[in-house]
mmCIF file of C-alpha atoms in Angstrom:
data_model
loop_
_atom_site.group_PDB
_atom_site.id
_atom_site.type_symbol
_atom_site.label_atom_id
_atom_site.label_comp_id
_atom_site.label_asym_id
_atom_site.label_seq_id
_atom_site.Cartn_x
_atom_site.Cartn_y
_atom_site.Cartn_z
ATOM 1 C CA ASP A 1 100.303 -33.337 37.093
ATOM 2 C CA THR A 2 100.166 -30.951 34.447
ATOM 3 C CA ALA A 3 102.656 -31.873 31.346
ATOM 4 C CA VAL A 4 103.671 -28.638 30.568
ATOM 5 C CA SER A 5 103.309 -25.970 32.762
ATOM 6 C CA GLN A 6 104.240 -22.281 32.467
ATOM 7 C CA THR A 7 103.995 -19.308 34.847
ATOM 8 C CA PRO A 8 102.577 -16.775 34.987
ATOM 9 C CA LYS A 9 99.510 -17.447 33.236
ATOM 10 C CA TYR A 10 98.620 -13.663 32.719
ATOM 11 C CA LEU A 11 101.005 -10.905 33.108
ATOM 12 C CA VAL A 12 100.499 -6.764 32.574
ATOM 13 C CA THR A 13 103.340 -4.883 32.740
ATOM 14 C CA GLN A 14 104.528 -1.250 31.561
ATOM 15 C CA MET A 15 106.651 -0.590 28.669
ATOM 16 C CA GLY A 16 110.595 -0.667 29.644
ATOM 17 C CA ASN A 17 110.304 -3.331 32.198
ATOM 18 C CA ASP A 18 112.014 -6.757 32.296
ATOM 19 C CA LYS A 19 109.848 -9.680 32.653
ATOM 20 C CA SER A 20 110.543 -13.628 32.607
ATOM 21 C CA ILE A 21 108.010 -16.366 31.960
ATOM 22 C CA LYS A 22 108.937 -20.043 33.069
ATOM 23 C CA CYS A 23 108.341 -23.204 31.711
ATOM 24 C CA GLU A 24 108.639 -26.602 33.263
ATOM 25 C CA GLN A 25 107.738 -30.140 31.639
ATOM 26 C CA ASN A 26 107.628 -33.416 33.336
ATOM 27 C CA LEU A 27 107.435 -35.826 30.479
ATOM 28 C CA GLY A 28 110.833 -36.297 30.435
ATOM 29 C CA HIS A 29 111.266 -34.787 26.921
ATOM 30 C CA ASP A 30 114.647 -33.687 25.631
ATOM 31 C CA THR A 31 113.433 -30.617 23.580
ATOM 32 C CA MET A 32 111.637 -27.623 24.517
ATOM 33 C CA TYR A 33 110.182 -24.566 22.517
ATOM 34 C CA TRP A 34 108.726 -21.007 22.868
ATOM 35 C CA TYR A 35 106.062 -20.013 20.201
ATOM 36 C CA LYS A 36 104.272 -16.637 20.350
ATOM 37 C CA GLN A 37 100.670 -16.293 19.416
ATOM 38 C CA ASP A 38 100.010 -12.515 18.048
ATOM 39 C CA SER A 39 96.712 -10.823 18.170
ATOM 40 C CA LYS A 40 95.552 -12.393 15.073
ATOM 41 C CA LYS A 41 96.240 -15.840 16.540
ATOM 42 C CA PHE A 42 98.969 -16.462 13.987
ATOM 43 C CA LEU A 43 101.706 -18.694 15.597
ATOM 44 C CA LYS A 44 105.501 -18.538 15.027
ATOM 45 C CA ILE A 45 108.467 -20.367 16.722
ATOM 46 C CA MET A 46 110.753 -18.179 18.573
ATOM 47 C CA PHE A 47 113.224 -20.781 19.711
ATOM 48 C CA SER A 48 114.033 -24.533 20.526
ATOM 49 C CA TYR A 49 116.651 -26.166 23.061
ATOM 50 C CA ASN A 50 117.546 -29.692 23.165
ATOM 51 C CA ASN A 51 119.187 -30.846 26.187
ATOM 52 C CA LYS A 52 120.410 -27.507 27.131
ATOM 53 C CA GLU A 53 121.605 -26.624 23.741
ATOM 54 C CA LEU A 54 120.104 -23.985 21.543
ATOM 55 C CA ILE A 55 119.031 -25.743 18.321
ATOM 56 C CA ILE A 56 116.605 -23.024 16.909
ATOM 57 C CA ASN A 57 116.695 -19.245 16.768
ATOM 58 C CA GLU A 58 114.200 -17.628 14.538
ATOM 59 C CA THR A 59 114.832 -14.020 14.075
ATOM 60 C CA VAL A 60 113.885 -12.605 17.229
ATOM 61 C CA PRO A 61 114.916 -9.350 18.922
ATOM 62 C CA ASN A 62 118.029 -9.542 21.007
ATOM 63 C CA ARG A 63 115.671 -8.476 23.708
ATOM 64 C CA PHE A 64 114.363 -11.764 24.213
ATOM 65 C CA SER A 65 116.979 -14.448 25.790
ATOM 66 C CA PRO A 66 115.982 -18.029 26.657
ATOM 67 C CA LYS A 67 117.529 -19.787 29.287
ATOM 68 C CA SER A 68 117.546 -23.843 29.956
ATOM 69 C CA PRO A 69 119.135 -24.627 33.245
ATOM 70 C CA ASP A 70 118.243 -27.906 32.671
ATOM 71 C CA LYS A 71 116.265 -30.422 29.948
ATOM 72 C CA ALA A 72 112.933 -29.953 32.161
ATOM 73 C CA HIS A 73 113.053 -26.243 32.040
ATOM 74 C CA LEU A 74 112.963 -23.497 29.424
ATOM 75 C CA ASN A 75 112.748 -19.876 30.798
ATOM 76 C CA LEU A 76 111.973 -16.736 28.504
ATOM 77 C CA HIS A 77 113.433 -13.554 29.671
ATOM 78 C CA ILE A 78 112.380 -10.114 27.930
ATOM 79 C CA ASN A 79 114.052 -6.937 28.453
ATOM 80 C CA SER A 80 112.704 -3.354 27.652
ATOM 81 C CA LEU A 81 109.202 -4.453 26.979
ATOM 82 C CA GLU A 82 107.456 -3.076 24.172
ATOM 83 C CA LEU A 83 103.735 -2.552 23.129
ATOM 84 C CA GLY A 84 104.330 -5.002 20.432
ATOM 85 C CA ASP A 85 105.607 -7.926 22.614
ATOM 86 C CA SER A 86 102.014 -8.278 23.841
ATOM 87 C CA ALA A 87 100.496 -11.846 22.756
ATOM 88 C CA VAL A 88 100.510 -14.990 24.136
ATOM 89 C CA TYR A 89 103.705 -17.055 24.662
ATOM 90 C CA PHE A 90 103.348 -21.070 24.467
ATOM 91 C CA CYS A 91 105.985 -23.417 25.797
ATOM 92 C CA ALA A 92 106.112 -26.599 24.263
ATOM 93 C CA SER A 93 108.352 -29.759 24.238
ATOM 94 C CA SER A 94 108.847 -33.084 22.080
ATOM 95 C CA PRO A 95 110.568 -36.487 23.300
ATOM 96 C CA ASP A 96 113.363 -35.393 20.953
ATOM 97 C CA ARG A 97 114.892 -32.854 18.367
ATOM 98 C CA ASN A 98 113.194 -34.415 15.412
ATOM 99 C CA GLY A 99 109.866 -32.746 17.165
ATOM 100 C CA ASN A 100 107.510 -35.424 15.584
ATOM 101 C CA THR A 101 104.971 -34.806 18.445
ATOM 102 C CA ILE A 102 105.071 -31.443 20.215
ATOM 103 C CA TYR A 103 102.981 -31.113 23.162
ATOM 104 C CA PHE A 104 102.213 -27.350 24.026
ATOM 105 C CA GLY A 105 101.558 -25.567 27.626
ATOM 106 C CA GLU A 106 98.784 -23.436 28.242
ATOM 107 C CA GLY A 107 100.188 -20.080 27.359
ATOM 108 C CA SER A 108 100.969 -17.166 28.987
ATOM 109 C CA TRP A 109 99.014 -13.920 28.499
ATOM 110 C CA LEU A 110 101.518 -10.906 28.321
ATOM 111 C CA THR A 111 99.897 -7.315 27.960
ATOM 112 C CA VAL A 112 102.345 -4.393 27.999
ATOM 113 C CA VAL A 113 100.694 -0.984 28.838
ATOM 114 C CA GLY B 1 109.416 -20.913 1.620
ATOM 115 C CA GLU B 2 106.589 -22.755 3.687
ATOM 116 C CA ASP B 3 103.214 -21.854 3.861
ATOM 117 C CA VAL B 4 100.156 -23.300 5.385
ATOM 118 C CA GLU B 5 96.686 -21.599 4.467
ATOM 119 C CA GLN B 6 93.103 -22.447 6.033
ATOM 120 C CA SER B 7 89.654 -20.761 5.669
ATOM 121 C CA LEU B 8 89.050 -18.553 9.011
ATOM 122 C CA PHE B 9 85.474 -19.957 9.845
ATOM 123 C CA LEU B 10 83.169 -22.614 9.645
ATOM 124 C CA SER B 11 79.642 -22.478 11.193
ATOM 125 C CA VAL B 12 77.825 -25.918 11.703
ATOM 126 C CA ARG B 13 75.090 -27.613 13.508
ATOM 127 C CA GLU B 14 74.980 -29.858 16.047
ATOM 128 C CA GLY B 15 75.003 -33.525 15.506
ATOM 129 C CA ASP B 16 76.191 -32.303 11.446
ATOM 130 C CA SER B 17 79.809 -33.254 10.500
ATOM 131 C CA SER B 18 82.552 -30.693 10.032
ATOM 132 C CA VAL B 19 85.495 -30.527 7.532
ATOM 133 C CA ILE B 20 88.039 -28.254 8.111
ATOM 134 C CA ASN B 21 90.612 -27.782 4.974
ATOM 135 C CA CYS B 22 94.059 -26.750 4.935
ATOM 136 C CA THR B 23 96.768 -26.097 2.141
ATOM 137 C CA TYR B 24 100.371 -26.079 2.523
ATOM 138 C CA THR B 25 103.633 -25.661 0.173
ATOM 139 C CA ASP B 26 106.230 -27.690 1.589
ATOM 140 C CA SER B 27 106.181 -30.873 -0.600
ATOM 141 C CA SER B 28 108.986 -32.512 1.752
ATOM 142 C CA SER B 29 106.691 -32.147 4.798
ATOM 143 C CA THR B 30 107.226 -35.433 6.274
ATOM 144 C CA TYR B 31 104.327 -34.865 9.381
ATOM 145 C CA LEU B 32 101.310 -32.682 9.542
ATOM 146 C CA TYR B 33 99.087 -31.919 12.191
ATOM 147 C CA TRP B 34 95.864 -30.513 13.690
ATOM 148 C CA TYR B 35 96.059 -28.457 17.038
ATOM 149 C CA LYS B 36 92.660 -27.408 18.835
ATOM 150 C CA GLN B 37 92.515 -24.333 20.678
ATOM 151 C CA GLU B 38 89.447 -23.529 23.193
ATOM 152 C CA PRO B 39 88.972 -19.761 24.246
ATOM 153 C CA GLY B 40 91.761 -19.000 26.835
ATOM 154 C CA ALA B 41 93.508 -22.082 26.757
ATOM 155 C CA GLY B 42 96.291 -23.902 25.139
ATOM 156 C CA LEU B 43 96.998 -25.825 22.247
ATOM 157 C CA GLN B 44 95.949 -29.660 22.375
ATOM 158 C CA LEU B 45 97.435 -31.883 19.915
ATOM 159 C CA LEU B 46 94.434 -33.347 18.229
ATOM 160 C CA THR B 47 95.991 -35.924 15.781
ATOM 161 C CA TYR B 48 98.695 -35.852 13.242
ATOM 162 C CA ILE B 49 99.713 -37.829 10.084
ATOM 163 C CA PHE B 50 103.020 -39.148 8.382
ATOM 164 C CA SER B 51 103.236 -38.067 4.685
ATOM 165 C CA ASN B 52 103.323 -41.688 3.636
ATOM 166 C CA MET B 53 99.489 -42.031 4.593
ATOM 167 C CA ASP B 54 96.427 -40.961 2.998
ATOM 168 C CA MET B 55 93.916 -41.343 5.627
ATOM 169 C CA LYS B 56 93.939 -41.541 9.369
ATOM 170 C CA GLN B 57 91.094 -42.163 11.577
ATOM 171 C CA ASP B 58 90.829 -41.429 15.791
ATOM 172 C CA GLN B 59 87.514 -42.120 16.949
ATOM 173 C CA ARG B 60 85.089 -38.701 15.498
ATOM 174 C CA LEU B 61 88.001 -37.608 13.859
ATOM 175 C CA THR B 62 89.330 -38.530 10.231
ATOM 176 C CA VAL B 63 92.269 -36.925 8.644
ATOM 177 C CA LEU B 64 92.464 -37.056 4.621
ATOM 178 C CA LEU B 65 95.915 -36.187 3.014
ATOM 179 C CA ASN B 66 95.976 -35.627 -0.577
ATOM 180 C CA LYS B 67 99.972 -35.222 -0.793
ATOM 181 C CA LYS B 68 99.772 -34.426 -4.761
ATOM 182 C CA ASP B 69 97.444 -31.494 -4.232
ATOM 183 C CA LYS B 70 99.288 -30.617 -0.897
ATOM 184 C CA HIS B 71 95.814 -30.756 0.978
ATOM 185 C CA LEU B 72 95.256 -32.112 4.454
ATOM 186 C CA SER B 73 91.342 -32.202 5.865
ATOM 187 C CA LEU B 74 90.062 -32.688 9.376
ATOM 188 C CA ARG B 75 86.597 -34.167 9.428
ATOM 189 C CA ILE B 76 84.815 -34.432 12.678
ATOM 190 C CA ALA B 77 81.710 -36.706 13.157
ATOM 191 C CA ASP B 78 78.640 -35.673 14.889
ATOM 192 C CA THR B 79 79.914 -32.317 15.828
ATOM 193 C CA GLN B 80 79.192 -31.254 19.458
ATOM 194 C CA THR B 81 79.107 -27.712 20.898
ATOM 195 C CA GLY B 82 82.043 -28.802 22.991
ATOM 196 C CA ASP B 83 84.039 -28.913 19.559
ATOM 197 C CA SER B 84 83.483 -25.244 19.211
ATOM 198 C CA ALA B 85 87.150 -23.489 18.835
ATOM 199 C CA ILE B 86 89.974 -22.872 16.699
ATOM 200 C CA TYR B 87 91.456 -25.611 14.779
ATOM 201 C CA PHE B 88 95.043 -25.132 13.626
ATOM 202 C CA CYS B 89 96.804 -26.914 10.883
ATOM 203 C CA ALA B 90 100.704 -27.318 10.852
ATOM 204 C CA GLU B 91 103.325 -29.002 8.901
ATOM 205 C CA ARG B 92 106.787 -29.659 10.255
ATOM 206 C CA ALA B 93 109.297 -27.554 8.547
ATOM 207 C CA HIS B 94 111.877 -29.628 6.635
ATOM 208 C CA ASN B 95 115.081 -30.525 8.348
ATOM 209 C CA GLN B 96 114.075 -28.203 10.996
ATOM 210 C CA GLY B 97 113.158 -30.502 13.864
ATOM 211 C CA GLY B 98 110.187 -29.174 16.038
ATOM 212 C CA LYS B 99 109.668 -26.177 13.834
ATOM 213 C CA LEU B 100 106.095 -26.013 12.889
ATOM 214 C CA ILE B 101 104.479 -23.887 10.431
ATOM 215 C CA PHE B 102 100.973 -23.245 11.482
ATOM 216 C CA GLY B 103 98.002 -22.095 9.363
ATOM 217 C CA GLN B 104 96.042 -19.078 10.673
ATOM 218 C CA GLY B 105 93.534 -21.295 12.494
ATOM 219 C CA THR B 106 89.777 -22.219 11.438
ATOM 220 C CA GLU B 107 87.134 -20.924 13.754
ATOM 221 C CA LEU B 108 84.672 -23.521 14.390
ATOM 222 C CA SER B 109 81.593 -22.507 15.486
ATOM 223 C CA VAL B 110 78.654 -25.451 16.360
ATOM 224 C CA LYS B 111 74.678 -23.758 16.453
ATOM 225 C CA PRO B 112 72.607 -26.143 18.639
#
């Protein structure tokens, strides 16, 4: 009955590969997010979708493409993986686009070798 | 621009109070947050405070907000070893919905 769930939790892949991380929330929230945490624990927003509409798109390489098939799902696809993409990717959701309270998933640890 | 700063480490003894401090730059922030991250785990929303409040208490947690000095603190009473984690302060970016600006996190170590 996890509120915000992401898969996979751990992913090790080679440079140049394409990979996806999936996220689902069962909270009935309208808005979902992807945040990235680097090796120094620094957290930064990447994208936000409200009811399948992209509302926040930070300066992220085009290799990163979010997809929201419905408001309960927000997947992150990464093309041509690079070493610098190694990080923890957190999915999150909030009741609405105001984002007054944001709940995070458990994170997906991506290692590019 | 928006910036949030925290000290990186804090060490306390079990049973003592812990105070984690944070400063932020965006005076128009309406919500400020404390998140907890245990090793290998996700971010847990601990508490948040609206900018028109000075203090919020929730069991062992007390949040103090000094809006004039743009200073936020989290006090944990009777700190336990299970409180050992990284604590992130965050502000909600002005007019940008759910864009949170995080501090670099304070690693709290609780010694028995």
